[in-house]
PDB file of C-alpha atoms and ligand atoms in Angstrom:
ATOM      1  CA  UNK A   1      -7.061 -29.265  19.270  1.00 59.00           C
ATOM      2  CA  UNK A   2      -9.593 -30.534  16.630  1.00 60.00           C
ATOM      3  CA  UNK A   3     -12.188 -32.635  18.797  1.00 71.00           C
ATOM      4  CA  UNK A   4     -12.369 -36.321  17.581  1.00 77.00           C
ATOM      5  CA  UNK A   5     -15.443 -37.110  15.581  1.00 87.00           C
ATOM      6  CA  UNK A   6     -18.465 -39.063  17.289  1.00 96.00           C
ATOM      7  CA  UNK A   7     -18.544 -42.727  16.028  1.00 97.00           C
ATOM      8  CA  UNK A   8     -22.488 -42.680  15.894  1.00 98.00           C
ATOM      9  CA  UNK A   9     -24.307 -39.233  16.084  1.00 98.00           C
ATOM     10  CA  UNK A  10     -27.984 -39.497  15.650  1.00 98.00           C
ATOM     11  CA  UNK A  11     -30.187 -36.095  15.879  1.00 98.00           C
ATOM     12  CA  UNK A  12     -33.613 -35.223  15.738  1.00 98.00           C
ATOM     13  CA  UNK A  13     -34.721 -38.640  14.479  1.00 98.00           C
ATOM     14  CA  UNK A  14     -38.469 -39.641  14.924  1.00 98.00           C
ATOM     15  CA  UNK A  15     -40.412 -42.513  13.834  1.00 98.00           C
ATOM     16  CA  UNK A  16     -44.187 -42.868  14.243  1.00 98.00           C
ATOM     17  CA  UNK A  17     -46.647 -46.170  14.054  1.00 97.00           C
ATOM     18  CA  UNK A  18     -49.696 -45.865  13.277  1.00 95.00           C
ATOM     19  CA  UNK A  19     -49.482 -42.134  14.946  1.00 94.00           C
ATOM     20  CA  UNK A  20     -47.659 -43.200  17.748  1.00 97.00           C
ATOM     21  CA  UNK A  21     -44.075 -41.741  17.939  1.00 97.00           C
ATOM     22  CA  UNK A  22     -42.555 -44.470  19.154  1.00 98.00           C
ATOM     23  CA  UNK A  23     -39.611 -42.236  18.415  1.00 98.00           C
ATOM     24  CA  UNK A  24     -39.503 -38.554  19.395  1.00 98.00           C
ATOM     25  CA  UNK A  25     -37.168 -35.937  18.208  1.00 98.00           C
ATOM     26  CA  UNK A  26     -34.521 -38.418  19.464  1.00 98.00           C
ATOM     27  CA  UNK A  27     -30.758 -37.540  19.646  1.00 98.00           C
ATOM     28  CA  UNK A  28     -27.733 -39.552  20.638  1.00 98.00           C
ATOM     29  CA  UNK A  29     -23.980 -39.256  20.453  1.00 97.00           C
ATOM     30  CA  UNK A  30     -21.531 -42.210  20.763  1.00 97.00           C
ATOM     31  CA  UNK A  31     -17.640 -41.788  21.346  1.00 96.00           C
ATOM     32  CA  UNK A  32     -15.335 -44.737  19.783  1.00 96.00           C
ATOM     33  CA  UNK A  33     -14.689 -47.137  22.632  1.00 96.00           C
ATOM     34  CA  UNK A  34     -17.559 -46.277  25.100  1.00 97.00           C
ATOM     35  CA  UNK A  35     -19.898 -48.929  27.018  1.00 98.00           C
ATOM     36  CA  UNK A  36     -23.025 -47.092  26.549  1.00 98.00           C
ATOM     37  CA  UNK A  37     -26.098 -48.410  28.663  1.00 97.00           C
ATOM     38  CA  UNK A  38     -29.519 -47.575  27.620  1.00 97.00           C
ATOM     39  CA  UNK A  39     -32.356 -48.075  30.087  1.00 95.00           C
ATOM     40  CA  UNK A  40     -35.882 -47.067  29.695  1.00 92.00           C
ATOM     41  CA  UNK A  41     -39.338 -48.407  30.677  1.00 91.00           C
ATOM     42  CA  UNK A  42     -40.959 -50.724  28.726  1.00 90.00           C
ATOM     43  CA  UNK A  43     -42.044 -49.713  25.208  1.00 93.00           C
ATOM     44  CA  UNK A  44     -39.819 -46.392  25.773  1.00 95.00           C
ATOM     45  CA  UNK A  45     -38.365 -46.930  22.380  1.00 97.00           C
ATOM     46  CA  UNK A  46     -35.141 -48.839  22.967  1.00 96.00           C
ATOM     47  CA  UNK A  47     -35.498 -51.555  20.550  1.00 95.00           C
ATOM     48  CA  UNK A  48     -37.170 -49.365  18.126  1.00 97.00           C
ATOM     49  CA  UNK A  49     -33.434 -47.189  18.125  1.00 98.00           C
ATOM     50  CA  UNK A  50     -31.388 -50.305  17.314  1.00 97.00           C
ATOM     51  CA  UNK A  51     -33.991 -50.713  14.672  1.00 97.00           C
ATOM     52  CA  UNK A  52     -32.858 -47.350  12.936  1.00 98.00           C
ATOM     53  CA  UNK A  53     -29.524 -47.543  13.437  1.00 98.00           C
ATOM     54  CA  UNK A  54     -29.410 -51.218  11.766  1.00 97.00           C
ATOM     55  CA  UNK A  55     -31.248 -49.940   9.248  1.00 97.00           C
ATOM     56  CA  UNK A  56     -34.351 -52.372  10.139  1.00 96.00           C
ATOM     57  CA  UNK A  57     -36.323 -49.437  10.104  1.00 97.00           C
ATOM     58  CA  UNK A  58     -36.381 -46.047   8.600  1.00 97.00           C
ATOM     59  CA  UNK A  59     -37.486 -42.788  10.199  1.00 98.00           C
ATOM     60  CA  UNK A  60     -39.423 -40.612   9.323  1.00 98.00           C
ATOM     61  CA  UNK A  61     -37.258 -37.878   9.981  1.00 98.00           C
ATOM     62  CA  UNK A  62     -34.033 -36.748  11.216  1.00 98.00           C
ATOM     63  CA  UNK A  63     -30.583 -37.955  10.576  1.00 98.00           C
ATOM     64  CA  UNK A  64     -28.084 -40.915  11.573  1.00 98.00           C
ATOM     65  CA  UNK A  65     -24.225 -40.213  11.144  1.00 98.00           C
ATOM     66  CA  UNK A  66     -21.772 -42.566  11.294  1.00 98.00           C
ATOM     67  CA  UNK A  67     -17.716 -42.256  11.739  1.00 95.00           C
ATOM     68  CA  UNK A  68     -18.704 -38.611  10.219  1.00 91.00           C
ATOM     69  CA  UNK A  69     -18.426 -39.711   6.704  1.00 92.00           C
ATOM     70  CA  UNK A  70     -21.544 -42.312   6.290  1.00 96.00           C
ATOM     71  CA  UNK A  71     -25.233 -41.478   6.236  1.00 98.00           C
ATOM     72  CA  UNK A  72     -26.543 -44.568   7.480  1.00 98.00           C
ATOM     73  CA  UNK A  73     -30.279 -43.512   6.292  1.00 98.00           C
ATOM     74  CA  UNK A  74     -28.969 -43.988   2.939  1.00 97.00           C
ATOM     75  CA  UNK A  75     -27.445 -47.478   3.631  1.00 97.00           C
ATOM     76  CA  UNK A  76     -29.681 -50.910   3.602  1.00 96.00           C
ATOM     77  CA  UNK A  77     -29.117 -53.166   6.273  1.00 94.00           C
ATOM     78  CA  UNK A  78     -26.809 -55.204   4.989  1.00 92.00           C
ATOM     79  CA  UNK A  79     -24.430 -51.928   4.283  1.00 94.00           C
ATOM     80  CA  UNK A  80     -24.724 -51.181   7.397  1.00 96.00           C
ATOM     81  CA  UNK A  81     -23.403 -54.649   8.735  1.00 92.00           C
ATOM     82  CA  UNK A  82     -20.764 -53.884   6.484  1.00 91.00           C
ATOM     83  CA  UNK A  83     -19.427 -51.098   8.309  1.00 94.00           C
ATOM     84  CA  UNK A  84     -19.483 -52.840  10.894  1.00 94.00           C
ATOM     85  CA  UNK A  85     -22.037 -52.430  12.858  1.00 96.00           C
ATOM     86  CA  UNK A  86     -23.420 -55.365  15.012  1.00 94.00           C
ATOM     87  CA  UNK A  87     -26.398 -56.369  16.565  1.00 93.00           C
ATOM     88  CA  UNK A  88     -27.270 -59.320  19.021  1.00 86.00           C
ATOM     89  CA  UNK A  89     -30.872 -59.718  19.623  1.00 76.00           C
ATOM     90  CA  UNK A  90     -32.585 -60.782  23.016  1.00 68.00           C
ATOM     91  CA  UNK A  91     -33.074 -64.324  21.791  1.00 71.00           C
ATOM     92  CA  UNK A  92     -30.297 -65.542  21.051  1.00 70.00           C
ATOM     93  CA  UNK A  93     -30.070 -66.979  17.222  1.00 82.00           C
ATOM     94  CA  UNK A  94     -27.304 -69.120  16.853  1.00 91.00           C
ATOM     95  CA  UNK A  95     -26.754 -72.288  14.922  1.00 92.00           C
ATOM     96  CA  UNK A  96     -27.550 -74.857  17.076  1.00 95.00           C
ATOM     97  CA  UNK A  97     -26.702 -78.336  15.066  1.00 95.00           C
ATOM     98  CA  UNK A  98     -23.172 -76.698  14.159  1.00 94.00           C
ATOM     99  CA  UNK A  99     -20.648 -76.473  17.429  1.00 96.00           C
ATOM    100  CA  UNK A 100     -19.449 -73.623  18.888  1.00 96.00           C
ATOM    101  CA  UNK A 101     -16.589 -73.254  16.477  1.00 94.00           C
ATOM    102  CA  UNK A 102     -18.099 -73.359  13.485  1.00 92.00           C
ATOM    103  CA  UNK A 103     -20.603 -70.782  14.563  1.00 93.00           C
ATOM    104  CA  UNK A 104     -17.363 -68.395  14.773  1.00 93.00           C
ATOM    105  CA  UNK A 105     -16.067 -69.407  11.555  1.00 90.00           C
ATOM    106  CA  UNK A 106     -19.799 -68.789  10.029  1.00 87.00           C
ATOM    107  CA  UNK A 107     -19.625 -65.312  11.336  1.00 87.00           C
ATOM    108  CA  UNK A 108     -16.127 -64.464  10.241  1.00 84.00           C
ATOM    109  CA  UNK A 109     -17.283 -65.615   6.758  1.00 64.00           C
ATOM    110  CA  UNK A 110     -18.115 -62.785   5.275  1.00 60.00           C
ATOM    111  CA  UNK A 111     -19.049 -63.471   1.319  1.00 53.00           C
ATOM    112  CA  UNK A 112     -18.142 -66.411   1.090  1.00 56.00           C
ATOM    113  CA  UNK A 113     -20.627 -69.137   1.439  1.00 58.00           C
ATOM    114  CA  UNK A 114     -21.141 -71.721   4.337  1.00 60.00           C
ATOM    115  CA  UNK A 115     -20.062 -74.546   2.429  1.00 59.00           C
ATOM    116  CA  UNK A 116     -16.759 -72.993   1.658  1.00 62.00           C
ATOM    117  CA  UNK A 117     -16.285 -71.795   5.385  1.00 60.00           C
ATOM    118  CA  UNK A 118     -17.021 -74.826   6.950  1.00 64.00           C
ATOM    119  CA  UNK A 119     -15.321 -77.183   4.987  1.00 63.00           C
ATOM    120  CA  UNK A 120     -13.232 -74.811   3.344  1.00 68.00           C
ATOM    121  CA  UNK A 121      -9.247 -73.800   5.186  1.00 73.00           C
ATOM    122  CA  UNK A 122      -9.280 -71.851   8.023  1.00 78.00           C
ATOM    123  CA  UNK A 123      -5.952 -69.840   7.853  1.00 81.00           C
ATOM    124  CA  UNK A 124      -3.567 -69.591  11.222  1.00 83.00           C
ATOM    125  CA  UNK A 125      -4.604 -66.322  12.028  1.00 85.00           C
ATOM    126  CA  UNK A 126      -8.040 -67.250  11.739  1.00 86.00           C
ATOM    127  CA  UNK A 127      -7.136 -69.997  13.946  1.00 89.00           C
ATOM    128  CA  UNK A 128      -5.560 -68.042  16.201  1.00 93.00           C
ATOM    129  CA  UNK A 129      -8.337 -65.183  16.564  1.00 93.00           C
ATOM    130  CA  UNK A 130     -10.879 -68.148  17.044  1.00 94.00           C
ATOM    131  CA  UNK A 131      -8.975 -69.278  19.727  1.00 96.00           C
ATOM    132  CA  UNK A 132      -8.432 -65.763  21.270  1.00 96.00           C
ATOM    133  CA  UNK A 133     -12.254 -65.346  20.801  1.00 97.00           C
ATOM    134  CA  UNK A 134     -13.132 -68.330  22.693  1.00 97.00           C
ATOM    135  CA  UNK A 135     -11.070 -67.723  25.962  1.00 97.00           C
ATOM    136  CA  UNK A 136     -12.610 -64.220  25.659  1.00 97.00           C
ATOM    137  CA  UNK A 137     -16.422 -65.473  25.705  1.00 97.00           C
ATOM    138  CA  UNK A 138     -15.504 -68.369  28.059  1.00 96.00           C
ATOM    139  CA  UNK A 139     -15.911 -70.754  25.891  1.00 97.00           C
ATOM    140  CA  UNK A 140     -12.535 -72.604  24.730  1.00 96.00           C
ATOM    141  CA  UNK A 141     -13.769 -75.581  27.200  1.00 97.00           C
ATOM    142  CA  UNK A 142     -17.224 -75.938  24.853  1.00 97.00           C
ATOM    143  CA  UNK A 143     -15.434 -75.490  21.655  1.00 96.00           C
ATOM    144  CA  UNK A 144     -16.447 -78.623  19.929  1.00 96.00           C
ATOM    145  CA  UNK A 145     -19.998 -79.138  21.689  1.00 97.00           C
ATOM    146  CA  UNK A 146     -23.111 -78.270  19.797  1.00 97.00           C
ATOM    147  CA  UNK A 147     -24.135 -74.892  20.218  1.00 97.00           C
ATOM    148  CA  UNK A 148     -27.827 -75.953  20.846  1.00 96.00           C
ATOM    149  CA  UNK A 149     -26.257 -77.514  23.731  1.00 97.00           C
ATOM    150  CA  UNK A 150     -24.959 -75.007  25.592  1.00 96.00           C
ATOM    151  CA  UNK A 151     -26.635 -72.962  28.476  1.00 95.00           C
ATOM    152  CA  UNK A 152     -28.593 -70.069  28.049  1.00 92.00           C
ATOM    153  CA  UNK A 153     -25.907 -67.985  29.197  1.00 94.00           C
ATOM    154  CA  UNK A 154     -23.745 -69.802  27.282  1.00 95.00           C
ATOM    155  CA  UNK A 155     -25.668 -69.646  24.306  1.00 94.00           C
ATOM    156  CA  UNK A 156     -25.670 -65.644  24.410  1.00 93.00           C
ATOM    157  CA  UNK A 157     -21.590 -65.593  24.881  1.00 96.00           C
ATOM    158  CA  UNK A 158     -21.701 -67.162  21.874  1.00 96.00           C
ATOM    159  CA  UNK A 159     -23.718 -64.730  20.039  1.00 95.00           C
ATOM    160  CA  UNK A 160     -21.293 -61.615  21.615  1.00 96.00           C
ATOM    161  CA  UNK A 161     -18.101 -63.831  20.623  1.00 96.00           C
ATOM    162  CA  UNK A 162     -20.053 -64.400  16.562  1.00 94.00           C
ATOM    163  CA  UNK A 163     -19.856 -60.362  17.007  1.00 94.00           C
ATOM    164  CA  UNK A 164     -16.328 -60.077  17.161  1.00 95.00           C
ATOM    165  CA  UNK A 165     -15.502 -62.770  14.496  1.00 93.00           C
ATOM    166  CA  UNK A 166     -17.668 -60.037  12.367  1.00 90.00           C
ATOM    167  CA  UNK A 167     -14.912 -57.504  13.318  1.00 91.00           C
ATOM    168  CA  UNK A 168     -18.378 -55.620  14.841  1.00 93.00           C
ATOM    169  CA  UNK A 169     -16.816 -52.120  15.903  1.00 95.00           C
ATOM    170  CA  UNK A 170     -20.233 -50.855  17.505  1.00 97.00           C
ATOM    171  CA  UNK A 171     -22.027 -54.264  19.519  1.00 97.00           C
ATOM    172  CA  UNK A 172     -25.977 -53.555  19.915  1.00 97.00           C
ATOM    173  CA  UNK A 173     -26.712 -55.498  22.230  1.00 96.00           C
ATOM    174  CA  UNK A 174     -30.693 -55.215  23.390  1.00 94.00           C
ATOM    175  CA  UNK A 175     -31.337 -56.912  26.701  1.00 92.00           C
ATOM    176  CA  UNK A 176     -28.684 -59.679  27.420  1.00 92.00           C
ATOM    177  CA  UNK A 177     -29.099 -60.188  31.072  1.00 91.00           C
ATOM    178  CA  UNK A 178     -32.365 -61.401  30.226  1.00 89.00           C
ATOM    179  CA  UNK A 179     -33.623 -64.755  31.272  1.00 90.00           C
ATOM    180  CA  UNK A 180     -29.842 -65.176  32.835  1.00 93.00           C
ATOM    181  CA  UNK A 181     -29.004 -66.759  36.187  1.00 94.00           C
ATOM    182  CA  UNK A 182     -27.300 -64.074  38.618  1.00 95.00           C
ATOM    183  CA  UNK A 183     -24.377 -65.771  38.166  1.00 96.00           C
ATOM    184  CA  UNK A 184     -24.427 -65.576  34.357  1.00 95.00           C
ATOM    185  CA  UNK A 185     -25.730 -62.093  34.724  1.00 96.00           C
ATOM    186  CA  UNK A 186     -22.512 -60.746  36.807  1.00 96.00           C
ATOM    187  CA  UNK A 187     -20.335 -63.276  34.017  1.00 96.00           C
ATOM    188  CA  UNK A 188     -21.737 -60.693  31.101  1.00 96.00           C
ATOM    189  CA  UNK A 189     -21.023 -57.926  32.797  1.00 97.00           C
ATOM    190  CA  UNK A 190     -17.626 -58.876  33.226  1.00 97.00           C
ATOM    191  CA  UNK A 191     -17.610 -60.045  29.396  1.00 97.00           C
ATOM    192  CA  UNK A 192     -18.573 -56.485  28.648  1.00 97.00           C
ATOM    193  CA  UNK A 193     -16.266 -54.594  30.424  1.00 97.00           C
ATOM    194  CA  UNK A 194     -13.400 -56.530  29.349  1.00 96.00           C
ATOM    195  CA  UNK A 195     -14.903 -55.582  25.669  1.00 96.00           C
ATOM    196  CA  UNK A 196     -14.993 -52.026  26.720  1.00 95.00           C
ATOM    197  CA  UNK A 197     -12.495 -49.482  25.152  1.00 93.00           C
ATOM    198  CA  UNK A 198     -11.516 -52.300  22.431  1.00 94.00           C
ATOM    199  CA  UNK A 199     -14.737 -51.969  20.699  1.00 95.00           C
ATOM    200  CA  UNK A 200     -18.041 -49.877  21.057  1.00 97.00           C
ATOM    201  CA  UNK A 201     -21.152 -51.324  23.099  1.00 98.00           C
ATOM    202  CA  UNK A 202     -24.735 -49.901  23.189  1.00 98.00           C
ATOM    203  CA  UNK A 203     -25.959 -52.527  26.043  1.00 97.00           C
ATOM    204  CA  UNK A 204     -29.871 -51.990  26.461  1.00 96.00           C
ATOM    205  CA  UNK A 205     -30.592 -53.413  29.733  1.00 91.00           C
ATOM    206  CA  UNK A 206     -33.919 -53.958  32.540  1.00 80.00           C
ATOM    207  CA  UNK A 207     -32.000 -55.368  35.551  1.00 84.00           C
ATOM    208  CA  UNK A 208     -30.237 -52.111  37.748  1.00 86.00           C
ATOM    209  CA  UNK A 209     -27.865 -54.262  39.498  1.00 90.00           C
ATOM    210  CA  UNK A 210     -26.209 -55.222  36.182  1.00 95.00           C
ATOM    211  CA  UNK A 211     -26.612 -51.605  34.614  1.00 94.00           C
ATOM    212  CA  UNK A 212     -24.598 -50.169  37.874  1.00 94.00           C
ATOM    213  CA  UNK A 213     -22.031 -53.326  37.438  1.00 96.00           C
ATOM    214  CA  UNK A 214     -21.623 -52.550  33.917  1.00 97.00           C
ATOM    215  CA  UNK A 215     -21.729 -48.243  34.293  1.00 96.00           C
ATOM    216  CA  UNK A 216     -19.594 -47.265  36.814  1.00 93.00           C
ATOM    217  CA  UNK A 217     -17.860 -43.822  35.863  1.00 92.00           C
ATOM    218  CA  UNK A 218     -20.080 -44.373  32.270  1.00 95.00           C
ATOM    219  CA  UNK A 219     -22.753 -42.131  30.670  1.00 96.00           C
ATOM    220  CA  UNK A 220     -26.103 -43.935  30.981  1.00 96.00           C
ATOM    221  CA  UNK A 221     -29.088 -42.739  28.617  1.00 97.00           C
ATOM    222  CA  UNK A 222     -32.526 -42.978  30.279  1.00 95.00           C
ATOM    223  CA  UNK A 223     -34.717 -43.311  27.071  1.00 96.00           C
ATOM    224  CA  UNK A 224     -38.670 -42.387  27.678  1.00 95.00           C
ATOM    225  CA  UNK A 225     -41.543 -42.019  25.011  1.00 96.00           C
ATOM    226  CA  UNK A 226     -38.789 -42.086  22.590  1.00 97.00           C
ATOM    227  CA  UNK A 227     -36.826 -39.202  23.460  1.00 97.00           C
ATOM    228  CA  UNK A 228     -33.713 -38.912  26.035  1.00 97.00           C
ATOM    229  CA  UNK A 229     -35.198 -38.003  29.636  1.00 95.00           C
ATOM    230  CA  UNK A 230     -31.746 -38.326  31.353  1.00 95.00           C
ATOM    231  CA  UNK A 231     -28.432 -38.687  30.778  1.00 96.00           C
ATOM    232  CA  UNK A 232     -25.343 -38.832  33.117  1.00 96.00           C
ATOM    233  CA  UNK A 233     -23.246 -40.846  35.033  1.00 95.00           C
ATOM    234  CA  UNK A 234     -25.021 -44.042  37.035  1.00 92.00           C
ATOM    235  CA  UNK A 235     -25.790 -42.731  40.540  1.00 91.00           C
ATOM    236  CA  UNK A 236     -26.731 -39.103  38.770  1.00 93.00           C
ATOM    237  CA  UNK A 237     -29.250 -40.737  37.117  1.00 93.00           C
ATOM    238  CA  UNK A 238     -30.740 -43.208  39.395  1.00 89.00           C
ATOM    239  CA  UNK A 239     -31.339 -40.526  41.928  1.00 90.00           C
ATOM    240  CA  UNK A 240     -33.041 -38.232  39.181  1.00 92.00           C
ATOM    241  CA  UNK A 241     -36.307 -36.896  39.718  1.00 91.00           C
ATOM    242  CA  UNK A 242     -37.856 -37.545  36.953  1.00 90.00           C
ATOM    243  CA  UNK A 243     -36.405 -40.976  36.198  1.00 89.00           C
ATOM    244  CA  UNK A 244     -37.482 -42.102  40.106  1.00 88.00           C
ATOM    245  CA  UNK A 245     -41.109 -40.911  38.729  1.00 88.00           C
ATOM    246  CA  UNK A 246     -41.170 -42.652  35.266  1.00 86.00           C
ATOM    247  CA  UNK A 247     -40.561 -46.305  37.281  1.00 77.00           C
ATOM    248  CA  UNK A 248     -42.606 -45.208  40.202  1.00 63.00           C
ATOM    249  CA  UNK A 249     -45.221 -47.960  40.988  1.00 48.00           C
ATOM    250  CA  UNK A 250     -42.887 -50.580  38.843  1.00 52.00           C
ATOM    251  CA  UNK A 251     -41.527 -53.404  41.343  1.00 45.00           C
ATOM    252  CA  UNK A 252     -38.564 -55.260  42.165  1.00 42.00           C
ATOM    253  CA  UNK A 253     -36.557 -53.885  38.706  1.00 48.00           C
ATOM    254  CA  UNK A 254     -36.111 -50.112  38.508  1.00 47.00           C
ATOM    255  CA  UNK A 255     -35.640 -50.332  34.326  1.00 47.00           C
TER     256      UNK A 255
HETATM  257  P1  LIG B   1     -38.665 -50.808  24.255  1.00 95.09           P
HETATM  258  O1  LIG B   1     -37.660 -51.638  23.551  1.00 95.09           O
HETATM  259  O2  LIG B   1     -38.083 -49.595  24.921  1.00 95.09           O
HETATM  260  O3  LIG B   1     -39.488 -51.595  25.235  1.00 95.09           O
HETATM  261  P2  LIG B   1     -39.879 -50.577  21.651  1.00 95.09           P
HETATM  262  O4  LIG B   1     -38.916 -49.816  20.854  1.00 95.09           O
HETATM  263  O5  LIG B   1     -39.950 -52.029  21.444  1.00 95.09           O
HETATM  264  O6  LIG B   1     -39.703 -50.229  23.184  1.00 95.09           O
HETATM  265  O7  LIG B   1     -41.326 -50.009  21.375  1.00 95.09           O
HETATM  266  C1  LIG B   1     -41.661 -48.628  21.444  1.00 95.09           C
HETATM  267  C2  LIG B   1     -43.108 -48.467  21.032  1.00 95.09           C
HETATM  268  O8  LIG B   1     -43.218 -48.626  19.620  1.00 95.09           O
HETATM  269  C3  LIG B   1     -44.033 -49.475  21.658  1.00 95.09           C
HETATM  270  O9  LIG B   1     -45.241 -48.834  22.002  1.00 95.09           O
HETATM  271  C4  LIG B   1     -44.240 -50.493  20.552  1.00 95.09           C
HETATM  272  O10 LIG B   1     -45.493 -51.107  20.652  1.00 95.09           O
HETATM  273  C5  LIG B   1     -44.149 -49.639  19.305  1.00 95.09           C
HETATM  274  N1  LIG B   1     -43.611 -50.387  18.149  1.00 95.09           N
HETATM  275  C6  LIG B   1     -42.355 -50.840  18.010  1.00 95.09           C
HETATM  276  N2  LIG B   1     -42.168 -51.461  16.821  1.00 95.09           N
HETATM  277  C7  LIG B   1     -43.384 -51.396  16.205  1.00 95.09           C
HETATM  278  C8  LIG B   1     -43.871 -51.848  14.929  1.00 95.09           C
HETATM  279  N3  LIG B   1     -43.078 -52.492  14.075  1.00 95.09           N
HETATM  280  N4  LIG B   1     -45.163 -51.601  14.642  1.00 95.09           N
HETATM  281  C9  LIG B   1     -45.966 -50.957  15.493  1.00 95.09           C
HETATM  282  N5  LIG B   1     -45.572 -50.490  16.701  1.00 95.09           N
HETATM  283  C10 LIG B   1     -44.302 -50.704  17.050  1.00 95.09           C
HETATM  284 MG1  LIG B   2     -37.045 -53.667  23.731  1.00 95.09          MG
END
């Protein structure tokens, strides 16, 4: 039997700043449906990855594949949201004067303008996937409240939920956890795994409690100085040699 095609498959990419190679001979392969979590000390090159693949940034060598027929180094960024690729940044950047509806209907916009999909009809099945949308991200209780309004926690839902109203097959998602209560934390992770299988998630994370919440039975990358140090299920890889010496000497959070 034929072997189904990675969704992502990035080899031998590298990408240097000023002679630093903040990227280094880095490869990476994604199956459709995984919850992928990346972990990695601090500067190890994490965000610098979702850069490429987003097409933020180009390397300076090396290749990025995606759904085996697109050659995302060939693609600007906006092609490459296109295709459906999705990215939610640490801080989250939603529109806070509009509620939490209308930042779902901005998102499932597309082309048209902002004018037209605010004001403009919103079909039943829009309706309807707004609606699913919301009870997934927790949110049908907050619909109408201003997004600037809304918890931090809150506030990042949001930005995961404006992902699926983009019909986002791969979610980037770089640090969410991140300035989150515990409670929100453990909320995510749950948000995530319910995600899991439906779409793809690259979830770049610091705190191991949510990583092993989030990974269990999962592949999770250990990046370091740009290049993979470690890869393998959870408990494999926190009890790794080399990944126990990389965050030797860092406290309280083992990422
Ligand atoms: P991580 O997300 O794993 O903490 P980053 O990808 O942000 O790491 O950074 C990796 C390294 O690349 C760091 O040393 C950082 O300073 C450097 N770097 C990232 N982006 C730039 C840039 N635009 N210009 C110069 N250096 C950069
Ligand atoms: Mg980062």
């Amino acid at each position: 039997m034929k072997q189904k095609p990675f969704l992502l498959a990035a080899e031998g990419l590298n990408k240097s700043f000023d002679g630093f190679k903040a990227i280094n001979d880095l490869s990476f392969y994604l199956d459709e449906g995984e919850l992928r979590t990346v972990i990695g000390p601090n500067g190890a090159g994490k965000t610098t990855f979702l850069d490429l693949i987003t097409g933020r940034t180009q390397p300076d060598s090396g290749t990025l594949e995606w759904d085996s027929e697109h050659d995302l180094l060939k693609l600007n960024e906006y092609e490459i949201y296109r295709l459906g690729i999705g990215r939610k940044f640490q801080t989250p950047t939603v529109y806070g004067d509009h509620s939490v509806v209308e930042n779902l209907i901005l998102s499932m916009a597309g082309p048209r303008s902002i004018w037209h999909s605010l004001f403009g009809k919103v079909t039943a099945v829009q309706r309807d996937r707004i609606a699913e949308i919301l009870k997934t991200i927790k949110l049908y209780s907050e619909a109408h409240r201003k997004a600037g309004e809304l918890a931090h926690g809150q506030k990042q839902w949001l930005e995961i939920g404006m992902l699926l109203a983009q019909e986002a097959r791969l979610l980037l998602v770089d640090e969410p956890a991140a300035g989150m209560t515990d409670e929100e934390t453990y909320r995510t992770g749950e948000l995530l795994l319910s995600l899991a299988g439906k779409h793809t998630i690259v979830v770049i994370e610091h705190d191991m409690e949510f990583v092993r919440q989030i990974s269990q039975g999962r592949t999770v990358t250990v990046l370091h100085q740009g290049n993979v140090l470690c890869e393998g299920h959870v408990d494999k890889v926190q009890s790794d040699e080399r990944v126990i010496e990389v965050y030797l000497g860092r406290k309280s959070k083992a990422a």
